[in-house]
Amino acid sequence: MTDETNICIRINGEDHRATAGSTVAAALLNNGFLAIRSSVTGEPRAPLCGMGICFECRVTINGTRNVRSCIEPVREGMEVETGG
């Protein structure tokens, strides 16, 4: 049996729970964020490959833009912004 420790992260200015050791993309999906950015034509985008190749999962983390959320581990108190 594993001990899944929940941590707190902020997504778009609101507190959300995430499982320690998971990725930001997993935390976003687990918290109901199915589309996390828009294409240049306005189409919704979400994580696709899950290994950092496609760049569809880019978000802003702690002020750093275009971070690939599928390969970035969650950290207590991190600030994640979607949609940009």
mmCIF file of N, CA and C in Angstrom:
data_model
loop_
_atom_site.group_PDB
_atom_site.id
_atom_site.type_symbol
_atom_site.label_atom_id
_atom_site.label_comp_id
_atom_site.label_asym_id
_atom_site.label_seq_id
_atom_site.Cartn_x
_atom_site.Cartn_y
_atom_site.Cartn_z
ATOM 1 N N MET A 1 0.843 -1.179 0.000
ATOM 2 C CA MET A 1 0.000 0.000 0.000
ATOM 3 C C MET A 1 0.889 1.244 0.000
ATOM 4 N N THR A 2 0.621 2.166 -0.898
ATOM 5 C CA THR A 2 1.426 3.381 -0.981
ATOM 6 C C THR A 2 0.761 4.507 -0.203
ATOM 7 N N ASP A 3 1.566 5.419 0.289
ATOM 8 C CA ASP A 3 1.071 6.586 1.002
ATOM 9 C C ASP A 3 1.105 7.764 0.047
ATOM 10 N N GLU A 4 -0.055 8.154 -0.465
ATOM 11 C CA GLU A 4 -0.130 9.281 -1.395
ATOM 12 C C GLU A 4 -0.333 10.564 -0.590
ATOM 13 N N THR A 5 0.675 11.390 -0.549
ATOM 14 C CA THR A 5 0.620 12.629 0.198
ATOM 15 C C THR A 5 0.106 13.734 -0.706
ATOM 16 N N ASN A 6 -0.931 14.417 -0.251
ATOM 17 C CA ASN A 6 -1.468 15.543 -1.005
ATOM 18 C C ASN A 6 -0.732 16.814 -0.641
ATOM 19 N N ILE A 7 -0.494 17.632 -1.646
ATOM 20 C CA ILE A 7 0.113 18.940 -1.435
ATOM 21 C C ILE A 7 -0.817 19.986 -2.038
ATOM 22 N N CYS A 8 -0.566 21.235 -1.724
ATOM 23 C CA CYS A 8 -1.396 22.330 -2.234
ATOM 24 C C CYS A 8 -0.635 23.095 -3.313
ATOM 25 N N ILE A 9 -1.297 23.293 -4.452
ATOM 26 C CA ILE A 9 -0.755 24.156 -5.505
ATOM 27 C C ILE A 9 -1.838 25.149 -5.886
ATOM 28 N N ARG A 10 -1.438 26.262 -6.488
ATOM 29 C CA ARG A 10 -2.411 27.264 -6.949
ATOM 30 C C ARG A 10 -2.514 27.169 -8.460
ATOM 31 N N ILE A 11 -3.738 27.007 -8.942
ATOM 32 C CA ILE A 11 -4.007 26.962 -10.375
ATOM 33 C C ILE A 11 -4.930 28.116 -10.701
ATOM 34 N N ASN A 12 -4.460 29.011 -11.551
ATOM 35 C CA ASN A 12 -5.228 30.199 -11.940
ATOM 36 C C ASN A 12 -5.747 30.961 -10.720
ATOM 37 N N GLY A 13 -4.903 31.071 -9.697
ATOM 38 C CA GLY A 13 -5.229 31.859 -8.522
ATOM 39 C C GLY A 13 -6.053 31.159 -7.460
ATOM 40 N N GLU A 14 -6.400 29.891 -7.649
ATOM 41 C CA GLU A 14 -7.197 29.154 -6.670
ATOM 42 C C GLU A 14 -6.410 27.954 -6.153
ATOM 43 N N ASP A 15 -6.592 27.632 -4.876
ATOM 44 C CA ASP A 15 -5.914 26.485 -4.282
ATOM 45 C C ASP A 15 -6.531 25.176 -4.764
ATOM 46 N N HIS A 16 -5.653 24.230 -5.079
ATOM 47 C CA HIS A 16 -6.071 22.887 -5.495
ATOM 48 C C HIS A 16 -5.126 21.882 -4.867
ATOM 49 N N ARG A 17 -5.585 20.642 -4.741
ATOM 50 C CA ARG A 17 -4.769 19.566 -4.198
ATOM 51 C C ARG A 17 -4.116 18.799 -5.330
ATOM 52 N N ALA A 18 -2.927 18.291 -5.068
ATOM 53 C CA ALA A 18 -2.200 17.456 -6.032
ATOM 54 C C ALA A 18 -1.483 16.362 -5.262
ATOM 55 N N THR A 19 -1.248 15.252 -5.928
ATOM 56 C CA THR A 19 -0.526 14.148 -5.312
ATOM 57 C C THR A 19 0.971 14.389 -5.443
ATOM 58 N N ALA A 20 1.667 14.379 -4.321
ATOM 59 C CA ALA A 20 3.117 14.552 -4.346
ATOM 60 C C ALA A 20 3.737 13.499 -5.247
ATOM 61 N N GLY A 21 4.680 13.912 -6.073
ATOM 62 C CA GLY A 21 5.342 12.998 -6.992
ATOM 63 C C GLY A 21 4.705 12.930 -8.359
ATOM 64 N N SER A 22 3.526 13.534 -8.516
ATOM 65 C CA SER A 22 2.877 13.539 -9.829
ATOM 66 C C SER A 22 3.337 14.752 -10.637
ATOM 67 N N THR A 23 2.929 14.803 -11.881
ATOM 68 C CA THR A 23 3.290 15.930 -12.734
ATOM 69 C C THR A 23 2.228 17.020 -12.639
ATOM 70 N N VAL A 24 2.604 18.203 -13.102
ATOM 71 C CA VAL A 24 1.653 19.310 -13.144
ATOM 72 C C VAL A 24 0.491 18.951 -14.072
ATOM 73 N N ALA A 25 0.764 18.305 -15.202
ATOM 74 C CA ALA A 25 -0.307 17.911 -16.119
ATOM 75 C C ALA A 25 -1.298 16.985 -15.426
ATOM 76 N N ALA A 26 -0.804 16.020 -14.661
ATOM 77 C CA ALA A 26 -1.693 15.111 -13.935
ATOM 78 C C ALA A 26 -2.538 15.878 -12.924
ATOM 79 N N ALA A 27 -1.922 16.823 -12.227
ATOM 80 C CA ALA A 27 -2.661 17.628 -11.254
ATOM 81 C C ALA A 27 -3.740 18.448 -11.942
ATOM 82 N N LEU A 28 -3.415 19.025 -13.097
ATOM 83 C CA LEU A 28 -4.409 19.799 -13.844
ATOM 84 C C LEU A 28 -5.588 18.918 -14.252
ATOM 85 N N LEU A 29 -5.295 17.772 -14.842
ATOM 86 C CA LEU A 29 -6.361 16.869 -15.277
ATOM 87 C C LEU A 29 -7.181 16.364 -14.095
ATOM 88 N N ASN A 30 -6.517 16.001 -12.999
ATOM 89 C CA ASN A 30 -7.224 15.514 -11.811
ATOM 90 C C ASN A 30 -8.107 16.572 -11.175
ATOM 91 N N ASN A 31 -7.808 17.839 -11.428
ATOM 92 C CA ASN A 31 -8.613 18.932 -10.884
ATOM 93 C C ASN A 31 -9.603 19.492 -11.904
ATOM 94 N N GLY A 32 -9.802 18.780 -13.010
ATOM 95 C CA GLY A 32 -10.842 19.151 -13.967
ATOM 96 C C GLY A 32 -10.443 20.109 -15.061
ATOM 97 N N PHE A 33 -9.164 20.406 -15.192
ATOM 98 C CA PHE A 33 -8.702 21.294 -16.252
ATOM 99 C C PHE A 33 -8.392 20.448 -17.486
ATOM 100 N N LEU A 34 -9.371 20.302 -18.373
ATOM 101 C CA LEU A 34 -9.211 19.426 -19.530
ATOM 102 C C LEU A 34 -8.548 20.125 -20.702
ATOM 103 N N ALA A 35 -8.725 21.412 -20.829
ATOM 104 C CA ALA A 35 -8.028 22.223 -21.845
ATOM 105 C C ALA A 35 -7.220 23.254 -21.079
ATOM 106 N N ILE A 36 -5.908 23.288 -21.339
ATOM 107 C CA ILE A 36 -5.068 24.163 -20.516
ATOM 108 C C ILE A 36 -4.466 25.337 -21.271
ATOM 109 N N ARG A 37 -4.672 25.372 -22.581
ATOM 110 C CA ARG A 37 -4.232 26.522 -23.364
ATOM 111 C C ARG A 37 -5.018 26.528 -24.659
ATOM 112 N N SER A 38 -4.813 27.549 -25.470
ATOM 113 C CA SER A 38 -5.467 27.649 -26.779
ATOM 114 C C SER A 38 -4.414 27.768 -27.864
ATOM 115 N N SER A 39 -4.736 27.212 -29.028
ATOM 116 C CA SER A 39 -3.837 27.347 -30.175
ATOM 117 C C SER A 39 -3.934 28.768 -30.719
ATOM 118 N N VAL A 40 -3.120 29.096 -31.695
ATOM 119 C CA VAL A 40 -3.174 30.434 -32.289
ATOM 120 C C VAL A 40 -4.507 30.690 -32.980
ATOM 121 N N THR A 41 -5.232 29.634 -33.343
ATOM 122 C CA THR A 41 -6.550 29.790 -33.964
ATOM 123 C C THR A 41 -7.679 29.686 -32.945
ATOM 124 N N GLY A 42 -7.328 29.565 -31.654
ATOM 125 C CA GLY A 42 -8.331 29.547 -30.603
ATOM 126 C C GLY A 42 -8.842 28.170 -30.206
ATOM 127 N N GLU A 43 -8.287 27.118 -30.786
ATOM 128 C CA GLU A 43 -8.727 25.770 -30.440
ATOM 129 C C GLU A 43 -8.148 25.353 -29.095
ATOM 130 N N PRO A 44 -8.949 24.668 -28.262
ATOM 131 C CA PRO A 44 -8.437 24.225 -26.958
ATOM 132 C C PRO A 44 -7.348 23.168 -27.112
ATOM 133 N N ARG A 45 -6.363 23.232 -26.236
ATOM 134 C CA ARG A 45 -5.244 22.287 -26.246
ATOM 135 C C ARG A 45 -5.094 21.681 -24.854
ATOM 136 N N ALA A 46 -4.602 20.448 -24.823
ATOM 137 C CA ALA A 46 -4.393 19.725 -23.569
ATOM 138 C C ALA A 46 -3.199 18.796 -23.741
ATOM 139 N N PRO A 47 -2.707 18.219 -22.639
ATOM 140 C CA PRO A 47 -1.599 17.267 -22.761
ATOM 141 C C PRO A 47 -1.950 16.154 -23.739
ATOM 142 N N LEU A 48 -0.985 15.813 -24.577
ATOM 143 C CA LEU A 48 -1.227 14.785 -25.593
ATOM 144 C C LEU A 48 -0.258 13.624 -25.438
ATOM 145 N N CYS A 49 1.041 13.884 -25.514
ATOM 146 C CA CYS A 49 2.016 12.780 -25.522
ATOM 147 C C CYS A 49 2.406 12.321 -24.118
ATOM 148 N N GLY A 50 2.422 13.229 -23.156
ATOM 149 C CA GLY A 50 2.769 12.879 -21.791
ATOM 150 C C GLY A 50 4.256 12.674 -21.537
ATOM 151 N N MET A 51 5.104 13.038 -22.526
ATOM 152 C CA MET A 51 6.546 12.851 -22.326
ATOM 153 C C MET A 51 7.374 14.031 -22.829
ATOM 154 N N GLY A 52 6.739 15.184 -23.030
ATOM 155 C CA GLY A 52 7.473 16.398 -23.352
ATOM 156 C C GLY A 52 7.827 16.609 -24.811
ATOM 157 N N ILE A 53 7.269 15.821 -25.700
ATOM 158 C CA ILE A 53 7.611 15.919 -27.120
ATOM 159 C C ILE A 53 6.702 16.894 -27.878
ATOM 160 N N CYS A 54 5.406 16.879 -27.589
ATOM 161 C CA CYS A 54 4.446 17.618 -28.426
ATOM 162 C C CYS A 54 4.262 19.089 -28.042
ATOM 163 N N PHE A 55 4.600 19.478 -26.831
ATOM 164 C CA PHE A 55 4.484 20.861 -26.346
ATOM 165 C C PHE A 55 3.039 21.364 -26.257
ATOM 166 N N GLU A 56 2.057 20.475 -26.269
ATOM 167 C CA GLU A 56 0.648 20.891 -26.151
ATOM 168 C C GLU A 56 0.264 21.224 -24.711
ATOM 169 N N CYS A 57 1.102 20.879 -23.756
ATOM 170 C CA CYS A 57 0.768 21.023 -22.340
ATOM 171 C C CYS A 57 1.411 22.243 -21.682
ATOM 172 N N ARG A 58 1.872 23.192 -22.464
ATOM 173 C CA ARG A 58 2.606 24.334 -21.911
ATOM 174 C C ARG A 58 1.731 25.211 -21.017
ATOM 175 N N VAL A 59 2.290 25.567 -19.862
ATOM 176 C CA VAL A 59 1.637 26.452 -18.905
ATOM 177 C C VAL A 59 2.686 27.425 -18.364
ATOM 178 N N THR A 60 2.235 28.352 -17.540
ATOM 179 C CA THR A 60 3.144 29.251 -16.835
ATOM 180 C C THR A 60 3.250 28.762 -15.399
ATOM 181 N N ILE A 61 4.478 28.535 -14.923
ATOM 182 C CA ILE A 61 4.700 28.069 -13.558
ATOM 183 C C ILE A 61 5.611 29.055 -12.854
ATOM 184 N N ASN A 62 5.098 29.606 -11.761
ATOM 185 C CA ASN A 62 5.847 30.584 -10.953
ATOM 186 C C ASN A 62 6.426 31.698 -11.831
ATOM 187 N N GLY A 63 5.644 32.133 -12.814
ATOM 188 C CA GLY A 63 6.045 33.233 -13.678
ATOM 189 C C GLY A 63 6.860 32.844 -14.897
ATOM 190 N N THR A 64 7.260 31.593 -15.003
ATOM 191 C CA THR A 64 8.030 31.134 -16.161
ATOM 192 C C THR A 64 7.067 30.566 -17.197
ATOM 193 N N ARG A 65 7.026 31.187 -18.364
ATOM 194 C CA ARG A 65 6.092 30.780 -19.415
ATOM 195 C C ARG A 65 6.595 29.558 -20.173
ATOM 196 N N ASN A 66 5.640 28.876 -20.815
ATOM 197 C CA ASN A 66 5.907 27.754 -21.727
ATOM 198 C C ASN A 66 6.624 26.575 -21.083
ATOM 199 N N VAL A 67 6.276 26.275 -19.843
ATOM 200 C CA VAL A 67 6.814 25.099 -19.155
ATOM 201 C C VAL A 67 5.960 23.896 -19.548
ATOM 202 N N ARG A 68 6.610 22.803 -19.918
ATOM 203 C CA ARG A 68 5.876 21.585 -20.285
ATOM 204 C C ARG A 68 5.374 20.906 -19.014
ATOM 205 N N SER A 69 4.070 20.969 -18.804
ATOM 206 C CA SER A 69 3.477 20.474 -17.559
ATOM 207 C C SER A 69 3.551 18.963 -17.422
ATOM 208 N N CYS A 70 3.715 18.245 -18.527
ATOM 209 C CA CYS A 70 3.737 16.777 -18.449
ATOM 210 C C CYS A 70 5.045 16.230 -17.905
ATOM 211 N N ILE A 71 6.080 17.056 -17.852
ATOM 212 C CA ILE A 71 7.357 16.568 -17.315
ATOM 213 C C ILE A 71 7.809 17.366 -16.084
ATOM 214 N N GLU A 72 6.983 18.280 -15.639
ATOM 215 C CA GLU A 72 7.316 19.103 -14.471
ATOM 216 C C GLU A 72 6.632 18.534 -13.226
ATOM 217 N N PRO A 73 7.398 18.135 -12.208
ATOM 218 C CA PRO A 73 6.771 17.608 -10.998
ATOM 219 C C PRO A 73 6.111 18.719 -10.182
ATOM 220 N N VAL A 74 5.019 18.373 -9.505
ATOM 221 C CA VAL A 74 4.359 19.357 -8.644
ATOM 222 C C VAL A 74 5.212 19.588 -7.403
ATOM 223 N N ARG A 75 5.143 20.828 -6.913
ATOM 224 C CA ARG A 75 5.832 21.199 -5.687
ATOM 225 C C ARG A 75 4.870 22.031 -4.832
ATOM 226 N N GLU A 76 4.950 21.843 -3.555
ATOM 227 C CA GLU A 76 4.087 22.557 -2.614
ATOM 228 C C GLU A 76 4.129 24.061 -2.892
ATOM 229 N N GLY A 77 2.967 24.679 -3.025
ATOM 230 C CA GLY A 77 2.855 26.121 -3.174
ATOM 231 C C GLY A 77 3.128 26.680 -4.557
ATOM 232 N N MET A 78 3.397 25.825 -5.540
ATOM 233 C CA MET A 78 3.693 26.342 -6.879
ATOM 234 C C MET A 78 2.459 27.027 -7.464
ATOM 235 N N GLU A 79 2.712 28.028 -8.305
ATOM 236 C CA GLU A 79 1.661 28.797 -8.973
ATOM 237 C C GLU A 79 1.622 28.388 -10.435
ATOM 238 N N VAL A 80 0.482 27.877 -10.876
ATOM 239 C CA VAL A 80 0.302 27.430 -12.246
ATOM 240 C C VAL A 80 -0.763 28.285 -12.911
ATOM 241 N N GLU A 81 -0.464 28.779 -14.099
ATOM 242 C CA GLU A 81 -1.435 29.548 -14.872
ATOM 243 C C GLU A 81 -1.644 28.863 -16.206
ATOM 244 N N THR A 82 -2.896 28.643 -16.554
ATOM 245 C CA THR A 82 -3.242 28.023 -17.826
ATOM 246 C C THR A 82 -3.782 29.072 -18.776
ATOM 247 N N GLY A 83 -3.991 28.678 -20.013
ATOM 248 C CA GLY A 83 -4.697 29.521 -20.953
ATOM 249 C C GLY A 83 -3.871 30.482 -21.775
ATOM 250 N N GLY A 84 -2.625 30.725 -21.443
ATOM 251 C CA GLY A 84 -1.856 31.718 -22.176
ATOM 252 C C GLY A 84 -1.229 31.211 -23.355
#
